[in-house]
Tab-separated table of C-alpha atoms in Angstrom:
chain	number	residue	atom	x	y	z
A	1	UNK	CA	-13.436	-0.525	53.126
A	2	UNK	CA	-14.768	-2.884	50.942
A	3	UNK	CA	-11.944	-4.402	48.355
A	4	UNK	CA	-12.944	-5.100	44.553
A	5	UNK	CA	-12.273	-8.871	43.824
A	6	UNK	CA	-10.259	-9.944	41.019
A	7	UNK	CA	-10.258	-13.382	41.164
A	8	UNK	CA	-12.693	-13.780	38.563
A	9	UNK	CA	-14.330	-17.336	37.145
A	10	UNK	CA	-14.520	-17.293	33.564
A	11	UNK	CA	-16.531	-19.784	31.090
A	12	UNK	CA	-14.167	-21.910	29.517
A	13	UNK	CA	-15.057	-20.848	26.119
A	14	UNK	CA	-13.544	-17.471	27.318
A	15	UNK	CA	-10.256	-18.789	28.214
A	16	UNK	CA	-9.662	-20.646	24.822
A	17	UNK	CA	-10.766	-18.260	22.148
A	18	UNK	CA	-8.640	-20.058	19.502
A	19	UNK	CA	-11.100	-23.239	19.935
A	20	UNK	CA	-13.774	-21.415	18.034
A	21	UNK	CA	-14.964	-20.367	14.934
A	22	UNK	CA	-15.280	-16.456	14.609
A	23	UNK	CA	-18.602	-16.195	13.415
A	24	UNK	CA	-19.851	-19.259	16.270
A	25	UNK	CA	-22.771	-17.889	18.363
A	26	UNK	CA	-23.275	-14.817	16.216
A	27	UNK	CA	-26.791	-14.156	14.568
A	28	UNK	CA	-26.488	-15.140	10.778
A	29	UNK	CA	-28.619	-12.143	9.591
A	30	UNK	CA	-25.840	-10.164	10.919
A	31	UNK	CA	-23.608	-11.545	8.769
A	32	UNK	CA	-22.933	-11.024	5.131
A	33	UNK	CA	-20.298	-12.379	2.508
A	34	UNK	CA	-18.746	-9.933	-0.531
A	35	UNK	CA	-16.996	-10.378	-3.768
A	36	UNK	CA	-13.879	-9.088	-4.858
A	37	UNK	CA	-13.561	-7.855	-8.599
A	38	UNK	CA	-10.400	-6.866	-9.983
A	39	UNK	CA	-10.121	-3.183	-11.254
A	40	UNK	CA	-8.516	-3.756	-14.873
A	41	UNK	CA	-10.986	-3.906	-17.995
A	42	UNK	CA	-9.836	-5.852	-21.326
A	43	UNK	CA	-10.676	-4.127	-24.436
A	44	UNK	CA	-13.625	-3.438	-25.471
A	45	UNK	CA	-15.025	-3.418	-22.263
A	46	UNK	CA	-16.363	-1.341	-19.506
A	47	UNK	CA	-18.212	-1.804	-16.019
A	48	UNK	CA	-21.959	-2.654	-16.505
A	49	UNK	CA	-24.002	0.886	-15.070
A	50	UNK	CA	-27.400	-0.773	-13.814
A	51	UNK	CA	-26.513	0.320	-10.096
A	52	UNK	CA	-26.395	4.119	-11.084
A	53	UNK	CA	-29.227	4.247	-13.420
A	54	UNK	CA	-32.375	5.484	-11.841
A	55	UNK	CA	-35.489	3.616	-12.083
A	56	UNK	CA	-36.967	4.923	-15.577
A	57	UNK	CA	-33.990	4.363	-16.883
A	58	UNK	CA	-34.181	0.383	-16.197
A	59	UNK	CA	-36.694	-1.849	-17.825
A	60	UNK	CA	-40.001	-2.490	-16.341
A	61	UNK	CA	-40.585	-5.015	-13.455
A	62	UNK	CA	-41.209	-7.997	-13.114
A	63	UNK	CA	-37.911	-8.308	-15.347
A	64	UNK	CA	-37.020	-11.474	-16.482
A	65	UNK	CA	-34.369	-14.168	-15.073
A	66	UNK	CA	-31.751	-13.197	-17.689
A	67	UNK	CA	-31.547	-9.408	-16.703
A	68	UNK	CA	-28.214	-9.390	-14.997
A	69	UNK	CA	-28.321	-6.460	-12.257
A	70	UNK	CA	-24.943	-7.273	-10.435
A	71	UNK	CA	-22.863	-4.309	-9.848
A	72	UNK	CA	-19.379	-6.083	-10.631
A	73	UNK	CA	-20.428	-7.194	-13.935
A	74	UNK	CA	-18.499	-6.405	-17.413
A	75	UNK	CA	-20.070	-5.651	-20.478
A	76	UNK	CA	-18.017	-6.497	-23.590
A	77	UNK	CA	-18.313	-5.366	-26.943
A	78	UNK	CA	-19.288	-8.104	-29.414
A	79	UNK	CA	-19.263	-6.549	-32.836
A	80	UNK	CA	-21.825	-4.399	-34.865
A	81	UNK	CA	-24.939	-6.239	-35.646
A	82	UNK	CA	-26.616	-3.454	-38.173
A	83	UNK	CA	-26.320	-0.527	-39.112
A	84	UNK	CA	-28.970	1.775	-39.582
A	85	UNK	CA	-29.766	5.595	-41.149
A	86	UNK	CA	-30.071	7.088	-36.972
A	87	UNK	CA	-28.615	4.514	-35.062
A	88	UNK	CA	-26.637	0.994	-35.358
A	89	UNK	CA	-27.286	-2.019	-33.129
A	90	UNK	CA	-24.371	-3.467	-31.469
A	91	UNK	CA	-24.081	-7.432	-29.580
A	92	UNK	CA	-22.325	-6.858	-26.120
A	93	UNK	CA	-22.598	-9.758	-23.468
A	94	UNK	CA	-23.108	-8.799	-20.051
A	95	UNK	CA	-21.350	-11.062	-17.564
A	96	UNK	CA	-20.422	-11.126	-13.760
A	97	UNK	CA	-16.848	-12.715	-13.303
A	98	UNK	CA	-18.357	-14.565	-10.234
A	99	UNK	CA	-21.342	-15.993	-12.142
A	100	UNK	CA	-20.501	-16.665	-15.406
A	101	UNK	CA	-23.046	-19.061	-15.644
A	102	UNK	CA	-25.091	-15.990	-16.165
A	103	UNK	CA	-23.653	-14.338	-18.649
A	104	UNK	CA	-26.502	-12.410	-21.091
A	105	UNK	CA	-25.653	-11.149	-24.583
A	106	UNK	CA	-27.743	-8.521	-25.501
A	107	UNK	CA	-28.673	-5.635	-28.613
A	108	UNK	CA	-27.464	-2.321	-27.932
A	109	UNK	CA	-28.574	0.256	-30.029
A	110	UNK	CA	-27.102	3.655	-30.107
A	111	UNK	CA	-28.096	6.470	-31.906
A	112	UNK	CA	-25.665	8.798	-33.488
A	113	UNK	CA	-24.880	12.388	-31.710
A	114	UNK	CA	-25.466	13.952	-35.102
A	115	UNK	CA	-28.721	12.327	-35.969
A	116	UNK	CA	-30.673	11.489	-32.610
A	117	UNK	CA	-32.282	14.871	-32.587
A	118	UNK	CA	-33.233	15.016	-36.297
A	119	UNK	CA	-34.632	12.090	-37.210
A	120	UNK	CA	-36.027	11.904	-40.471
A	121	UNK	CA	-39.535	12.692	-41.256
A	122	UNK	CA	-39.625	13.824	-37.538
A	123	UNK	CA	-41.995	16.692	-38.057
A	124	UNK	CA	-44.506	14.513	-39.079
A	125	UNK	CA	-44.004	11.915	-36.130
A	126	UNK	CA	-43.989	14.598	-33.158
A	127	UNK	CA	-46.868	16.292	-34.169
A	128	UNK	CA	-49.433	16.043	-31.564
A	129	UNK	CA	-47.211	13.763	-29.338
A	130	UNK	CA	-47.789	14.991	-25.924
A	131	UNK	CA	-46.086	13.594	-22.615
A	132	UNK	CA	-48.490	11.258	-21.424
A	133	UNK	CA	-46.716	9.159	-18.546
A	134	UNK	CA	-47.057	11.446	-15.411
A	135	UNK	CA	-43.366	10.043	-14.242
A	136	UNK	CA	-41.750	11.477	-17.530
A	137	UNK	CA	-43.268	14.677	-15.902
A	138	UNK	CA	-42.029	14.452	-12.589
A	139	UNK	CA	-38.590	13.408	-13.516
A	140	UNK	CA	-38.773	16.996	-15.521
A	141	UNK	CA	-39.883	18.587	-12.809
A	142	UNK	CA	-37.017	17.221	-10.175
A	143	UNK	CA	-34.339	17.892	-12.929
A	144	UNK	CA	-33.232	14.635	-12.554
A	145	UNK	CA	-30.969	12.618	-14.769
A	146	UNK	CA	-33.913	10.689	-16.417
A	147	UNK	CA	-35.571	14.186	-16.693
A	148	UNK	CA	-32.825	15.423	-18.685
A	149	UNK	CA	-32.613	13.032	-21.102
A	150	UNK	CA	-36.529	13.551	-21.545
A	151	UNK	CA	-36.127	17.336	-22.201
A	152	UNK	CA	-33.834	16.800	-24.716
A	153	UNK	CA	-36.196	14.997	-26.718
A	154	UNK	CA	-33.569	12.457	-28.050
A	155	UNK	CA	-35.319	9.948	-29.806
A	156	UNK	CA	-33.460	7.388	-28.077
A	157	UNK	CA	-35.899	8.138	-25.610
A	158	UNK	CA	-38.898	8.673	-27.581
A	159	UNK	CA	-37.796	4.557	-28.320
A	160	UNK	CA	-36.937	3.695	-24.994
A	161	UNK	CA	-40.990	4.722	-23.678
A	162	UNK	CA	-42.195	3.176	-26.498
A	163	UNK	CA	-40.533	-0.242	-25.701
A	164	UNK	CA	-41.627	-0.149	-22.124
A	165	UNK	CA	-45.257	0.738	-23.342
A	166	UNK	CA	-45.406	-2.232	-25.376
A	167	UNK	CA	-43.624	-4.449	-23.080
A	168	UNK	CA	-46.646	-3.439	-20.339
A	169	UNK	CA	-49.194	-4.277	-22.646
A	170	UNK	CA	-47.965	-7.541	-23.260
A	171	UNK	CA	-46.668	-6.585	-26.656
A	172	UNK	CA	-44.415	-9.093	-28.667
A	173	UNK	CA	-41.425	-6.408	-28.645
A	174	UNK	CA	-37.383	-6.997	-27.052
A	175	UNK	CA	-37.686	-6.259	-23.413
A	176	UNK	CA	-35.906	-2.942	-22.550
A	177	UNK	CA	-33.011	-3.505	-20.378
A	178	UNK	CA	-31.589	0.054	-19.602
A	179	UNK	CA	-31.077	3.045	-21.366
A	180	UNK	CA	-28.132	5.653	-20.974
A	181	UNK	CA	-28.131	8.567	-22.629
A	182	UNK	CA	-28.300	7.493	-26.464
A	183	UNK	CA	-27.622	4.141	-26.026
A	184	UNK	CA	-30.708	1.510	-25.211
A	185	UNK	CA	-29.716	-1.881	-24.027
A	186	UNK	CA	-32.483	-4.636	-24.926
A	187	UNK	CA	-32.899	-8.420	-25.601
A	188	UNK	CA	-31.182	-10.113	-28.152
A	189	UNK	CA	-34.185	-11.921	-30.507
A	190	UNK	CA	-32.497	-15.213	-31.846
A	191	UNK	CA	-33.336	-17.992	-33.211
A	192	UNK	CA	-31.397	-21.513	-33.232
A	193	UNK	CA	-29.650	-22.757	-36.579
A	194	UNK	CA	-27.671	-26.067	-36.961
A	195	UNK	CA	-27.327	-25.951	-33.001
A	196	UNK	CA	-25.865	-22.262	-32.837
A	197	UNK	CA	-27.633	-19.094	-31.632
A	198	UNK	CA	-28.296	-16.507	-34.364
A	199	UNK	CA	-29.993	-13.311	-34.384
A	200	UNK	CA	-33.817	-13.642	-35.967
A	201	UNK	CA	-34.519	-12.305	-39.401
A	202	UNK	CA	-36.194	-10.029	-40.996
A	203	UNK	CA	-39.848	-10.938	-41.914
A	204	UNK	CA	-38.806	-9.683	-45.137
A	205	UNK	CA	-36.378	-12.312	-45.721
A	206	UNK	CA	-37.924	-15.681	-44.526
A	207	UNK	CA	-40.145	-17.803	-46.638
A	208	UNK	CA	-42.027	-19.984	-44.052
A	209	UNK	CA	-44.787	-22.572	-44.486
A	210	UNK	CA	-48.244	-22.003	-44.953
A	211	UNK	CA	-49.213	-22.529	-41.327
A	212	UNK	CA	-46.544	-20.184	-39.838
A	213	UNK	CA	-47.425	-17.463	-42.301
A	214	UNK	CA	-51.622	-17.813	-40.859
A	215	UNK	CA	-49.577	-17.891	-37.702
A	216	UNK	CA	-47.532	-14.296	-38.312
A	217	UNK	CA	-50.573	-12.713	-39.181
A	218	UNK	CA	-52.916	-13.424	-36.288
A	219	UNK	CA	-50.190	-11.856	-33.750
A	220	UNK	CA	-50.029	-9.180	-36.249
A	221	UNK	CA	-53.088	-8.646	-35.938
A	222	UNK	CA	-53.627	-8.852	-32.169
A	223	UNK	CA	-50.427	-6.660	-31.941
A	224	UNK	CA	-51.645	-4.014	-33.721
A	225	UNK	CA	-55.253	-3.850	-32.202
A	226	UNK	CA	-53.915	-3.757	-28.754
A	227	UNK	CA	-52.259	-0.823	-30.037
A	228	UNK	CA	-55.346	0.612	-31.109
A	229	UNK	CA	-56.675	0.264	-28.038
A	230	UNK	CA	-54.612	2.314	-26.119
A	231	UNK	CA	-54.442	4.705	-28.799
A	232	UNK	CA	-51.134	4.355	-30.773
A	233	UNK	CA	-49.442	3.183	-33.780
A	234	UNK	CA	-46.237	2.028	-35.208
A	235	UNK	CA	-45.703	4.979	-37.641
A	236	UNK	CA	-43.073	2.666	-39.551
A	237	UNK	CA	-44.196	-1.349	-39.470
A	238	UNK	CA	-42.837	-2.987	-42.514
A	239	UNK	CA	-41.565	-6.550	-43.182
A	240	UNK	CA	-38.243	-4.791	-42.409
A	241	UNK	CA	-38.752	-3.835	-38.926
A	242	UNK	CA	-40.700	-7.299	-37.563
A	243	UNK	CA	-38.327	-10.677	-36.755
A	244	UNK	CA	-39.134	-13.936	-37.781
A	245	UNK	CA	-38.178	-15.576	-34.191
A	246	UNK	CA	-39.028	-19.241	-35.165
A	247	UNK	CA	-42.650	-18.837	-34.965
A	248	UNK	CA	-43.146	-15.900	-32.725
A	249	UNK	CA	-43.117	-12.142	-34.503
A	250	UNK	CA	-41.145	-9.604	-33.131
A	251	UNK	CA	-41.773	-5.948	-33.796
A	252	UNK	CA	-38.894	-3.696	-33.557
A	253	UNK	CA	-37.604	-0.141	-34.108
A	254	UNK	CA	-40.165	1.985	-32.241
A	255	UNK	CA	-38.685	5.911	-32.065
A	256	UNK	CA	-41.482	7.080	-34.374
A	257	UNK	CA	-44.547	5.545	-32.072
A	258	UNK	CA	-47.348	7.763	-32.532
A	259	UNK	CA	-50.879	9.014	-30.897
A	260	UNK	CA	-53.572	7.794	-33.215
A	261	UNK	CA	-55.590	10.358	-32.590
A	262	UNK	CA	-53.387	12.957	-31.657
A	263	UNK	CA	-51.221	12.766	-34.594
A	264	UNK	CA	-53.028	14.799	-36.902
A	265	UNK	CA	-51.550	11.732	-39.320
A	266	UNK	CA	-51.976	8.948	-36.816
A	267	UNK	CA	-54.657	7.416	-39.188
A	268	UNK	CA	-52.984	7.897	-42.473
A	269	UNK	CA	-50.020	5.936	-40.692
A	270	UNK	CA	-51.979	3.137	-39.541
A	271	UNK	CA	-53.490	2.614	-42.977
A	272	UNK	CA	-49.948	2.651	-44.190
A	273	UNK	CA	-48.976	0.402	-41.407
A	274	UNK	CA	-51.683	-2.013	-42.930
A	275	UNK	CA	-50.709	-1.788	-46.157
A	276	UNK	CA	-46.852	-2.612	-46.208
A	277	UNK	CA	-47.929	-5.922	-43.786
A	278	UNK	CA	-50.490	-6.937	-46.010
A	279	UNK	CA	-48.512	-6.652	-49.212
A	280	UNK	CA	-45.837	-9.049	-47.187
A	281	UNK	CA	-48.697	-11.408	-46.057
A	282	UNK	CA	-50.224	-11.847	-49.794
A	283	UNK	CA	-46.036	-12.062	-51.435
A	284	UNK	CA	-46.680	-15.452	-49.070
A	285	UNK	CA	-50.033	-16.544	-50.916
A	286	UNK	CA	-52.177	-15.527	-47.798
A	287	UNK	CA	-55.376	-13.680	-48.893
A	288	UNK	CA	-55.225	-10.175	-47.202
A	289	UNK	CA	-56.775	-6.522	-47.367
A	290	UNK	CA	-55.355	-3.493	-45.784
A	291	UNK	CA	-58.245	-1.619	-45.705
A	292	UNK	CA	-60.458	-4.697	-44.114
A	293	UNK	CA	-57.241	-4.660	-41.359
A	294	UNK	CA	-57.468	-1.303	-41.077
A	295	UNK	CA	-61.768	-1.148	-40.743
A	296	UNK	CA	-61.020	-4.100	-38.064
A	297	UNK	CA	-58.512	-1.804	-36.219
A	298	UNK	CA	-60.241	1.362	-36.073
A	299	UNK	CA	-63.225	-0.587	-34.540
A	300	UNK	CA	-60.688	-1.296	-31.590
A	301	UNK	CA	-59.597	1.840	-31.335
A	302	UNK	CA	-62.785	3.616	-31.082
């Protein structure tokens, strides 16, 4: 009978297990650090929701360096910024307690409950508007939360598409962080004063110089004929709803984006379009014509 032998050798790392590091000899990819983040919330804030938004609901890639997208981070309320007739645009500040180095503030602008369905004049705007973007159909189709927000026809979400739109063809518009459910999350447009950061003005309220004026209107321009080209307009531009961010325009407030041609209006809204600019652009001595703007566009478009 044969007799099992116990009297083992052993290497010596074996017999002093103390003597080494736990994580000695194991493959790194196998290894992963976490975070902790503590459970309690100060006022005024709540847990950022990026990780259980689905795809259309987050801005378009490739997102910029700011966007934070940790799942620990906070976002905290940072007062009202404007107020509006459908919606008012809050500051919050998105930051993750173990990076605060990254900290983003942003605009979030929420439409009212009461008002986000009826927006006014909204006959005339969804005339004709058809849902063009084949994933807006299959999220109806799957049910899914994105697909229920579309349904609803909220005109937070009639913004939201619009914002991505532009942002894809290179438009000078905020970049669309997230949207949930009537809120939209997007960048902040600033500009610097005296050293601080403030939020960029109106068009409507800045007198610039000469050069910066010439300036505005070119990207005007260019804005609004690549808009043309893919066969949509503003529906509300106005020195009101474009930012004077140093010397970069902004356009901003996009729920009402119509189909030029589908719109059985979608001309009569460019021309206006064109002719609450232009008024702007001659207040500022620069020698405009709405209708030679809107000739120039339709040319684009067609």
């Amino acid at each position: 009978m044969s007799h099992l032998h116990t009297d083992h050798t052993f290497p010596e790392d074996f017999l002093r297990p103390d003597d080494r590091s736990p994580l000695e000899g194991i493959d790194e990819s196998f290894v992963f650090t976490y975070d902790t983040y503590s459970d309690e919330l100060g006022e005024g804030q709540r847990w950022s929701r990026w990780e259980d938004l689905e795809a259309l609901m987050k801005g378009p890639e490739p997102r910029p360096d700011w966007v934070v997208t940790s799942s620990g981070a906070i976002d905290t309320e940072l007062g009202v910024l404007k107020t509006g007739k459908e919606a008012d645009v809050f500051l919050l500040e998105r930051e993750d307690p173990h990076r605060p180095e990254t900290a983003v503030v942003m605009a979030a602008k929420r439409y009212r409950d009461t008002d986000h369905r009826s927006f006014h004049r909204a006959a005339s705007y969804t005339e004709g508007r058809s849902m063009k973007r084949s994933r807006d159909n299959r999220a109806l189709k799957r049910k899914s939360t994105w697909g229920r927000q579309v349904a609803a026809g909220e005109w937070a979400v009639s913004e939201w598409n619009a914002l991505r739109r532009c942002w894809e063809l290179g438009l000078p518009v905020p970049y669309p962080v997230q949207i949930d459910e009537t809120e939209i999350l997007m960048e902040w447009i600033t500009v610097t004063v005296d050293g601080s950061t403030e939020t960029a003005p109106r068009v409507a309220q800045v007198r610039p110089e000469r050069s910066v004026v010439e300036g505005y209107y070119e990207q005007l321009r260019d804005a609004m004929a690549t808009l043309a080209q893919a066969g949509l307009v503003h529906g509300d531009l106005s020195p009101y709803n474009t930012l004077a961010a140093g010397d970069r325009l902004v356009i901003i407030d996009l729920p009402q984006m119509v189909d030029l041609v589908g719109n059985p209006r979608g001309m009569d809204f460019l021309l206006r379009d064109c002719a609450n600019m232009c008024a702007w652009f001659r207040s500022r001595g620069l020698e405009v014509d709405e209708q030679e703007l809107f000739g120039e566009l339709m040319a684009h478009a067609f």
